[in-house]
Amino acid sequence: MVAARPGDGEPPHRSSGLRVTCEAVRTPGGWRFGAMTAALAWAQER
């Protein structure tokens, strides 16, 4: 049995959004993801 962590069952105290960009690369075998970045778009404390 796993002990409950503080905040389990409670709404989050912070919410945020990410902006994810992907680079698609054409290879002989088809399209592949070349590079990915994730940046914080916004954050809100509750």
GROMACS .gro file of C-alpha atoms in nm:
model
   46
    1MET     CA    1   0.000   0.000   0.000
    2VAL     CA    2   0.130   0.344  -0.093
    3ALA     CA    3   0.087   0.628   0.153
    4ALA     CA    4  -0.107   0.929   0.030
    5ARG     CA    5   0.104   1.228  -0.055
    6PRO     CA    6   0.011   1.575   0.070
    7GLY     CA    7  -0.225   1.730  -0.182
    8ASP     CA    8  -0.357   1.403  -0.324
    9GLY     CA    9  -0.717   1.457  -0.424
   10GLU     CA   10  -0.675   1.834  -0.410
   11PRO     CA   11  -0.676   2.068  -0.710
   12PRO     CA   12  -0.333   2.188  -0.820
   13HIS     CA   13  -0.191   2.503  -0.666
   14ARG     CA   14  -0.033   2.603  -0.995
   15SER     CA   15  -0.136   2.563  -1.356
   16SER     CA   16   0.075   2.632  -1.660
   17GLY     CA   17   0.090   2.587  -2.035
   18LEU     CA   18   0.371   2.472  -2.259
   19ARG     CA   19   0.452   2.571  -2.615
   20VAL     CA   20   0.602   2.269  -2.792
   21THR     CA   21   0.772   2.297  -3.130
   22CYS     CA   22   0.886   2.003  -3.339
   23GLU     CA   23   1.114   1.977  -3.639
   24ALA     CA   24   1.009   1.719  -3.898
   25VAL     CA   25   1.285   1.558  -4.103
   26ARG     CA   26   1.226   1.365  -4.424
   27THR     CA   27   1.429   1.042  -4.436
   28PRO     CA   28   1.431   0.757  -4.690
   29GLY     CA   29   1.216   0.562  -4.441
   30GLY     CA   30   0.960   0.842  -4.400
   31TRP     CA   31   0.911   1.144  -4.178
   32ARG     CA   32   1.080   1.158  -3.837
   33PHE     CA   33   1.101   1.413  -3.558
   34GLY     CA   34   1.444   1.578  -3.566
   35ALA     CA   35   1.434   1.820  -3.272
   36MET     CA   36   1.177   1.918  -3.013
   37THR     CA   37   1.168   2.209  -2.770
   38ALA     CA   38   0.927   2.290  -2.490
   39ALA     CA   39   0.899   2.641  -2.347
   40LEU     CA   40   0.682   2.773  -2.068
   41ALA     CA   41   0.402   2.975  -2.232
   42TRP     CA   42   0.225   3.090  -1.916
   43ALA     CA   43   0.200   3.008  -1.545
   44GLN     CA   44  -0.060   3.095  -1.285
   45GLU     CA   45  -0.039   3.052  -0.907
   46ARG     CA   46  -0.365   2.967  -0.734
   0.00000   0.00000   0.00000
